[in-house]
């Protein structure tokens, strides 16, 4: 059985969600593993994550024509042009696979538009958040969906986008890649550290309307350190579009003046922004719509959410994570909110522990091993 793993994105944040499975699935003698990567950077990242298992894997480079590469240089900051073109121009590379494992849904174009019908398609969502975009009808196009836990499964079943017989709960393979050692110290002093982790969604993100007031507030105070580490896609593009909310927003350039402050660390997309360095090192989470909040509560700590869109969020499943901390509507509320977080650090501990247990299935067996077993059991 030939099982392919596709890595076809502008950034590297999806790789840890599926790459660990490769090291487990090559243990099956009937499996031939193939990694299909659309850049050398992605291939190198996969190799680093799977270590010696790379010797048992065939690596395929997905290339595009010079014209596509040139157009991508002009369009990459506004649209996923290269991602789609890579699928179209490399359709033949997928034709002899029995199974294709992906962490996103664009890959369905292979079947729906480019005539690649043979491989069974396996989807592992890259995150376990609550945004409505993760529960769209497009999920029905997959032959097997591997899920992190009961929360996501129950919502997908209720929406009718998965069936009782085409999914499995396997846990969260990304956790298998995280170093268990203590996170590094990121600041010279012992001030409490806040992680500001805005999403890129043009409606839900706090960055477009509240980002500057938030950074200005932190720049002008001396009680907290601040890590500014947005979702990596915020920095990848200048124009952000939301199909679900039918909204476009232009991202302003990040102001250099914030980078020179010793109590503020700015990371617009390094390895540390995707390997949980910051979610493990900080003391208070400040965000909006990112699924990283669920990685944060692996160790319960205070969280604050910025309601930049004026959402009527209570009772809305798309904002379930806002029950895990205090929600504020304006940056002027930061001082009092952060004070309460410091003085009552366990106020939301019970809610966070319950949410983590519902979101992530944890057993003695690594999630990546459970995922590999589920794929082989279904298609092997």
Short mmCIF file of C-alpha atoms in Angstrom, two decimals:
data_model
loop_
_atom_site.label_atom_id
_atom_site.label_comp_id
_atom_site.label_asym_id
_atom_site.label_seq_id
_atom_site.Cartn_x
_atom_site.Cartn_y
_atom_site.Cartn_z
CA UNK A 1 0.00 0.00 0.00
CA UNK A 2 1.49 3.33 -1.09
CA UNK A 3 0.62 6.13 1.34
CA UNK A 4 1.43 9.70 0.39
CA UNK A 5 1.77 12.70 2.71
CA UNK A 6 1.28 16.05 1.05
CA UNK A 7 2.94 19.27 2.26
CA UNK A 8 1.81 22.11 0.04
CA UNK A 9 1.59 25.41 1.87
CA UNK A 10 3.13 28.86 2.02
CA UNK A 11 4.12 28.35 5.67
CA UNK A 12 5.28 25.46 7.84
CA UNK A 13 2.60 25.45 10.54
CA UNK A 14 0.69 22.45 9.17
CA UNK A 15 3.62 20.04 8.99
CA UNK A 16 3.70 18.95 12.63
CA UNK A 17 0.09 17.81 12.40
CA UNK A 18 0.83 14.97 9.96
CA UNK A 19 4.61 14.44 9.69
CA UNK A 20 4.91 12.43 12.95
CA UNK A 21 2.58 9.83 11.45
CA UNK A 22 5.15 9.08 8.75
CA UNK A 23 7.65 7.77 11.29
CA UNK A 24 4.99 5.40 12.62
CA UNK A 25 3.45 4.19 9.38
CA UNK A 26 6.80 3.07 7.90
CA UNK A 27 6.85 0.41 10.62
CA UNK A 28 4.18 -1.48 8.70
CA UNK A 29 5.84 -3.81 6.16
CA UNK A 30 2.95 -3.46 3.72
CA UNK A 31 3.28 0.35 3.58
CA UNK A 32 5.43 2.37 1.21
CA UNK A 33 5.50 5.98 2.44
CA UNK A 34 5.88 8.89 0.03
CA UNK A 35 6.34 12.54 0.99
CA UNK A 36 5.25 15.05 -1.63
CA UNK A 37 6.54 18.56 -0.86
CA UNK A 38 6.16 21.75 -2.83
CA UNK A 39 9.33 23.35 -1.47
CA UNK A 40 12.72 22.27 -0.22
CA UNK A 41 12.06 24.07 3.05
CA UNK A 42 9.03 21.87 3.67
CA UNK A 43 10.93 18.70 2.81
CA UNK A 44 13.78 19.69 5.12
CA UNK A 45 11.31 20.36 7.92
CA UNK A 46 9.70 16.94 7.48
CA UNK A 47 13.09 15.23 7.46
CA UNK A 48 14.08 16.97 10.67
CA UNK A 49 10.88 15.89 12.40
CA UNK A 50 10.94 12.22 11.41
CA UNK A 51 14.67 11.63 11.82
CA UNK A 52 15.96 8.17 10.85
CA UNK A 53 12.55 7.20 9.46
CA UNK A 54 13.37 9.39 6.45
CA UNK A 55 15.57 6.57 5.16
CA UNK A 56 12.42 4.52 4.59
CA UNK A 57 10.55 7.28 2.76
CA UNK A 58 10.47 8.30 -0.89
CA UNK A 59 10.58 12.10 -1.30
CA UNK A 60 8.95 13.71 -4.33
CA UNK A 61 9.44 17.39 -5.20
CA UNK A 62 6.36 19.07 -6.61
CA UNK A 63 7.51 21.69 -9.11
CA UNK A 64 5.71 24.40 -11.03
CA UNK A 65 6.51 26.14 -14.29
CA UNK A 66 8.64 29.31 -14.33
CA UNK A 67 5.52 31.30 -15.24
CA UNK A 68 3.67 30.06 -12.15
CA UNK A 69 6.70 30.80 -9.99
CA UNK A 70 6.85 34.34 -11.37
CA UNK A 71 3.14 34.91 -10.86
CA UNK A 72 3.42 33.57 -7.33
CA UNK A 73 6.03 36.16 -6.46
CA UNK A 74 3.47 38.80 -7.34
CA UNK A 75 0.41 37.11 -5.85
CA UNK A 76 1.66 35.25 -2.77
CA UNK A 77 0.81 38.14 -0.46
CA UNK A 78 -2.84 38.17 -1.49
CA UNK A 79 -3.83 34.63 -2.55
CA UNK A 80 -2.81 30.94 -2.36
CA UNK A 81 -2.04 30.92 -6.08
CA UNK A 82 0.92 28.57 -5.98
CA UNK A 83 -0.82 26.03 -3.77
CA UNK A 84 -3.58 25.45 -6.30
CA UNK A 85 -1.21 25.57 -9.29
CA UNK A 86 1.01 22.96 -7.62
CA UNK A 87 -1.90 20.53 -7.43
CA UNK A 88 -2.89 21.13 -11.03
CA UNK A 89 0.60 20.88 -12.51
CA UNK A 90 1.57 17.80 -10.48
CA UNK A 91 -1.66 15.82 -10.67
CA UNK A 92 0.15 12.85 -12.20
CA UNK A 93 2.37 12.51 -9.12
CA UNK A 94 -0.67 11.46 -7.09
CA UNK A 95 -2.14 8.98 -9.55
CA UNK A 96 -0.35 5.86 -8.30
CA UNK A 97 -0.94 6.46 -4.60
CA UNK A 98 -3.40 4.29 -2.70
CA UNK A 99 -3.88 6.83 0.10
CA UNK A 100 -3.10 10.53 0.41
CA UNK A 101 -2.90 12.14 3.87
CA UNK A 102 -3.40 15.91 4.07
CA UNK A 103 -3.75 18.57 6.82
CA UNK A 104 -5.99 20.91 4.80
CA UNK A 105 -8.92 20.78 2.38
CA UNK A 106 -7.55 22.45 -0.76
CA UNK A 107 -6.24 19.03 -1.77
CA UNK A 108 -9.78 17.95 -2.63
CA UNK A 109 -9.24 19.83 -5.90
CA UNK A 110 -7.21 16.83 -7.05
CA UNK A 111 -10.37 14.76 -7.12
CA UNK A 112 -12.97 17.41 -7.86
CA UNK A 113 -11.20 19.36 -10.57
CA UNK A 114 -8.03 17.62 -11.76
CA UNK A 115 -9.24 14.05 -12.34
CA UNK A 116 -7.12 12.27 -9.70
CA UNK A 117 -9.50 9.58 -8.53
CA UNK A 118 -7.37 6.73 -7.24
CA UNK A 119 -6.01 7.63 -3.81
CA UNK A 120 -8.30 7.56 -0.83
CA UNK A 121 -8.13 10.94 0.88
CA UNK A 122 -7.41 11.22 4.60
CA UNK A 123 -7.83 14.56 6.35
CA UNK A 124 -6.24 15.47 9.68
CA UNK A 125 -7.31 19.02 10.59
CA UNK A 126 -4.33 21.22 11.49
CA UNK A 127 -5.69 22.40 14.79
CA UNK A 128 -8.63 21.72 17.05
CA UNK A 129 -10.28 25.11 17.30
CA UNK A 130 -13.84 26.32 17.13
CA UNK A 131 -14.05 28.59 14.06
CA UNK A 132 -16.85 27.70 11.68
CA UNK A 133 -14.34 27.25 8.85
CA UNK A 134 -13.27 23.96 10.44
CA UNK A 135 -16.79 22.53 10.20
CA UNK A 136 -17.70 23.14 6.56
CA UNK A 137 -19.45 20.77 4.18
CA UNK A 138 -16.16 20.25 2.32
CA UNK A 139 -15.26 17.62 4.95
CA UNK A 140 -17.70 15.26 3.25
CA UNK A 141 -15.21 14.85 0.40
CA UNK A 142 -12.77 12.78 2.47
CA UNK A 143 -12.74 9.02 2.80
CA UNK A 144 -11.35 9.10 6.34
CA UNK A 145 -11.15 11.96 8.85
CA UNK A 146 -8.80 11.61 11.82
CA UNK A 147 -9.78 13.77 14.77
CA UNK A 148 -8.18 15.02 17.97
CA UNK A 149 -11.03 14.26 20.36
CA UNK A 150 -14.71 14.10 21.21
CA UNK A 151 -15.42 17.84 20.94
CA UNK A 152 -14.59 18.03 17.25
CA UNK A 153 -16.12 14.64 16.47
CA UNK A 154 -19.44 15.44 18.13
CA UNK A 155 -19.78 18.76 16.35
CA UNK A 156 -18.93 17.24 12.96
CA UNK A 157 -21.38 14.40 13.47
CA UNK A 158 -24.11 16.83 14.49
CA UNK A 159 -23.44 18.85 11.33
CA UNK A 160 -23.56 15.71 9.19
CA UNK A 161 -20.14 16.34 7.63
CA UNK A 162 -18.70 13.03 8.85
CA UNK A 163 -20.39 9.69 9.26
CA UNK A 164 -20.07 7.14 12.08
CA UNK A 165 -17.98 4.90 9.83
CA UNK A 166 -15.57 7.34 8.13
CA UNK A 167 -13.69 8.85 11.04
CA UNK A 168 -11.51 7.91 14.00
CA UNK A 169 -10.36 9.74 17.10
CA UNK A 170 -6.56 9.50 17.29
CA UNK A 171 -5.44 12.44 19.43
CA UNK A 172 -3.19 15.31 18.37
CA UNK A 173 -0.03 14.21 16.52
CA UNK A 174 1.57 17.65 16.93
CA UNK A 175 1.96 16.97 20.64
CA UNK A 176 4.28 14.08 19.75
CA UNK A 177 6.77 16.60 18.35
CA UNK A 178 6.96 18.92 21.35
CA UNK A 179 10.03 18.93 23.59
CA UNK A 180 9.10 18.03 27.15
CA UNK A 181 11.98 20.05 28.58
CA UNK A 182 11.35 23.41 30.22
CA UNK A 183 10.91 26.21 27.68
CA UNK A 184 13.78 28.69 27.33
CA UNK A 185 13.79 31.98 29.19
CA UNK A 186 12.91 34.64 26.63
CA UNK A 187 13.47 37.77 28.72
CA UNK A 188 16.23 38.78 31.12
CA UNK A 189 13.84 39.83 33.89
CA UNK A 190 11.14 37.99 35.83
CA UNK A 191 8.14 40.09 34.78
CA UNK A 192 4.98 38.15 33.88
CA UNK A 193 4.97 37.45 30.14
CA UNK A 194 1.93 37.87 27.92
CA UNK A 195 1.63 36.09 24.57
CA UNK A 196 -0.34 38.10 22.00
CA UNK A 197 -1.50 35.61 19.35
CA UNK A 198 -3.90 37.31 16.93
CA UNK A 199 -5.44 35.33 14.08
CA UNK A 200 -5.47 36.45 10.45
CA UNK A 201 -9.22 36.08 9.84
CA UNK A 202 -10.32 39.53 8.58
CA UNK A 203 -13.47 39.54 10.70
CA UNK A 204 -12.48 37.78 13.89
CA UNK A 205 -8.87 38.90 14.29
CA UNK A 206 -8.09 41.70 16.72
CA UNK A 207 -5.01 42.72 14.75
CA UNK A 208 -6.64 45.02 12.21
CA UNK A 209 -8.49 47.29 14.66
CA UNK A 210 -7.04 46.61 18.11
CA UNK A 211 -3.50 45.50 17.33
CA UNK A 212 -1.93 48.96 17.46
CA UNK A 213 -3.69 50.03 20.71
CA UNK A 214 -2.64 46.72 22.30
CA UNK A 215 1.00 47.13 21.28
CA UNK A 216 1.02 50.79 22.29
CA UNK A 217 -0.30 49.90 25.73
CA UNK A 218 2.36 47.26 26.29
CA UNK A 219 5.07 49.53 24.90
CA UNK A 220 4.23 52.21 27.44
CA UNK A 221 4.17 50.10 30.60
CA UNK A 222 6.82 48.32 32.67
CA UNK A 223 4.92 45.53 34.44
CA UNK A 224 4.67 42.91 31.70
CA UNK A 225 6.82 41.43 28.97
CA UNK A 226 5.04 40.84 25.67
CA UNK A 227 5.57 38.23 22.98
CA UNK A 228 3.91 39.24 19.72
CA UNK A 229 3.48 35.99 17.76
CA UNK A 230 0.49 36.09 15.40
CA UNK A 231 -0.77 33.16 13.40
CA UNK A 232 2.00 32.71 10.83
CA UNK A 233 -0.36 33.44 7.94
CA UNK A 234 -0.98 36.98 9.17
CA UNK A 235 2.53 37.93 8.08
CA UNK A 236 2.51 35.77 4.95
CA UNK A 237 -0.05 37.92 3.16
CA UNK A 238 -0.89 41.61 3.04
CA UNK A 239 -4.49 41.12 1.88
CA UNK A 240 -6.62 38.69 3.85
CA UNK A 241 -9.92 37.35 2.57
CA UNK A 242 -12.60 35.43 4.41
CA UNK A 243 -14.87 33.31 2.25
CA UNK A 244 -17.12 32.45 5.19
CA UNK A 245 -17.51 36.08 6.26
CA UNK A 246 -17.18 37.67 2.79
CA UNK A 247 -14.72 40.26 3.97
CA UNK A 248 -11.37 41.62 2.80
CA UNK A 249 -8.82 43.42 4.95
CA UNK A 250 -5.39 44.87 4.27
CA UNK A 251 -2.71 44.21 6.86
CA UNK A 252 -0.57 47.22 7.66
CA UNK A 253 3.19 46.73 7.79
CA UNK A 254 4.48 45.94 11.26
CA UNK A 255 6.02 49.01 12.87
CA UNK A 256 9.73 48.63 13.51
CA UNK A 257 9.64 50.80 16.65
CA UNK A 258 8.15 47.95 18.66
CA UNK A 259 11.08 45.67 17.86
CA UNK A 260 13.57 47.84 19.72
CA UNK A 261 11.91 47.53 23.12
CA UNK A 262 13.61 45.10 25.53
CA UNK A 263 10.34 43.96 27.07
CA UNK A 264 8.71 43.13 23.71
CA UNK A 265 9.63 40.18 21.50
CA UNK A 266 8.19 40.23 17.98
CA UNK A 267 8.03 37.04 15.90
CA UNK A 268 6.11 37.15 12.64
CA UNK A 269 6.62 33.52 11.69
CA UNK A 270 9.77 31.73 12.88
CA UNK A 271 10.01 28.10 13.98
CA UNK A 272 9.31 29.19 17.54
CA UNK A 273 5.90 30.48 16.52
CA UNK A 274 4.80 27.01 15.43
CA UNK A 275 6.61 24.64 17.82
CA UNK A 276 4.78 25.80 20.98
CA UNK A 277 7.82 27.61 22.39
CA UNK A 278 5.72 30.67 23.14
CA UNK A 279 2.60 28.87 24.32
CA UNK A 280 4.79 26.98 26.79
CA UNK A 281 6.87 29.95 27.95
CA UNK A 282 4.29 32.69 28.58
CA UNK A 283 2.14 33.31 31.64
CA UNK A 284 -0.98 34.92 30.13
CA UNK A 285 -2.54 34.31 26.71
CA UNK A 286 -4.02 37.24 24.76
CA UNK A 287 -5.81 36.30 21.57
CA UNK A 288 -9.02 36.10 19.59
CA UNK A 289 -9.82 33.23 17.19
CA UNK A 290 -6.68 31.07 17.01
CA UNK A 291 -6.89 27.37 17.81
CA UNK A 292 -3.57 27.78 19.63
CA UNK A 293 -5.61 28.48 22.75
CA UNK A 294 -6.20 24.73 22.96
CA UNK A 295 -2.45 24.08 22.86
CA UNK A 296 -2.07 26.76 25.54
CA UNK A 297 -4.40 25.01 27.99
CA UNK A 298 -2.29 21.86 27.97
CA UNK A 299 -1.01 23.67 31.07
CA UNK A 300 -3.91 25.74 32.43
CA UNK A 301 -3.07 29.44 32.80
CA UNK A 302 -4.94 32.73 32.46
CA UNK A 303 -6.29 33.73 29.05
CA UNK A 304 -7.82 36.94 27.74
CA UNK A 305 -9.78 37.31 24.50
CA UNK A 306 -10.26 40.43 22.40
CA UNK A 307 -13.72 40.79 20.90
CA UNK A 308 -12.73 43.07 18.03
CA UNK A 309 -15.76 42.20 15.89
CA UNK A 310 -18.38 42.90 18.55
CA UNK A 311 -19.51 39.29 18.35
CA UNK A 312 -22.52 38.07 20.30
CA UNK A 313 -20.44 35.11 21.38
CA UNK A 314 -22.18 33.61 24.38
CA UNK A 315 -23.74 30.25 23.53
CA UNK A 316 -22.09 30.22 20.08
CA UNK A 317 -20.05 27.07 19.40
CA UNK A 318 -17.71 29.09 17.15
CA UNK A 319 -16.56 30.97 20.25
CA UNK A 320 -16.51 28.10 22.74
CA UNK A 321 -12.90 28.90 23.62
CA UNK A 322 -13.95 32.33 24.94
CA UNK A 323 -15.35 30.51 27.95
CA UNK A 324 -11.75 29.75 28.96
CA UNK A 325 -10.85 33.29 30.03
CA UNK A 326 -12.08 36.85 30.29
CA UNK A 327 -13.40 38.57 27.14
CA UNK A 328 -12.87 42.30 26.61
CA UNK A 329 -14.14 44.67 23.92
CA UNK A 330 -11.50 47.40 24.04
CA UNK A 331 -7.75 47.66 24.65
CA UNK A 332 -8.47 50.21 27.40
CA UNK A 333 -9.63 47.28 29.52
CA UNK A 334 -6.25 45.53 29.40
CA UNK A 335 -4.80 46.90 32.65
CA UNK A 336 -7.66 45.76 34.86
CA UNK A 337 -8.06 42.46 33.06
CA UNK A 338 -4.39 41.54 33.34
CA UNK A 339 -4.43 42.48 37.02
CA UNK A 340 -7.29 40.08 37.61
CA UNK A 341 -5.43 37.37 35.67
CA UNK A 342 -2.42 37.76 37.93
CA UNK A 343 -4.41 37.80 41.15
CA UNK A 344 -6.75 34.94 40.18
CA UNK A 345 -4.61 32.66 37.98
CA UNK A 346 -6.83 29.62 38.59
CA UNK A 347 -10.18 31.29 37.93
CA UNK A 348 -10.68 29.34 34.69
CA UNK A 349 -8.62 26.26 35.50
CA UNK A 350 -11.61 23.90 35.80
CA UNK A 351 -13.07 25.10 32.50
CA UNK A 352 -9.71 24.78 30.76
CA UNK A 353 -9.07 21.29 32.07
CA UNK A 354 -12.52 20.14 30.93
CA UNK A 355 -12.06 21.74 27.50
CA UNK A 356 -8.65 20.14 27.04
CA UNK A 357 -9.99 16.69 27.95
CA UNK A 358 -12.86 17.06 25.47
CA UNK A 359 -10.64 18.42 22.70
CA UNK A 360 -7.74 15.98 22.90
CA UNK A 361 -7.90 12.24 23.37
CA UNK A 362 -4.83 11.16 25.36
CA UNK A 363 -3.75 7.55 25.90
CA UNK A 364 -0.49 5.75 26.63
CA UNK A 365 -0.09 5.35 22.86
CA UNK A 366 1.23 8.38 20.90
CA UNK A 367 -1.33 10.07 18.67
CA UNK A 368 0.85 9.60 15.59
CA UNK A 369 0.93 5.84 16.20
CA UNK A 370 -2.84 5.75 16.65
CA UNK A 371 -3.27 7.69 13.39
CA UNK A 372 -0.98 5.33 11.46
CA UNK A 373 -2.89 2.33 12.82
CA UNK A 374 -6.21 3.88 11.81
CA UNK A 375 -5.02 4.46 8.24
CA UNK A 376 -3.66 0.92 7.86
CA UNK A 377 -6.75 -0.62 9.45
CA UNK A 378 -9.02 1.26 7.06
CA UNK A 379 -7.14 0.88 3.79
CA UNK A 380 -4.41 -1.74 4.31
#
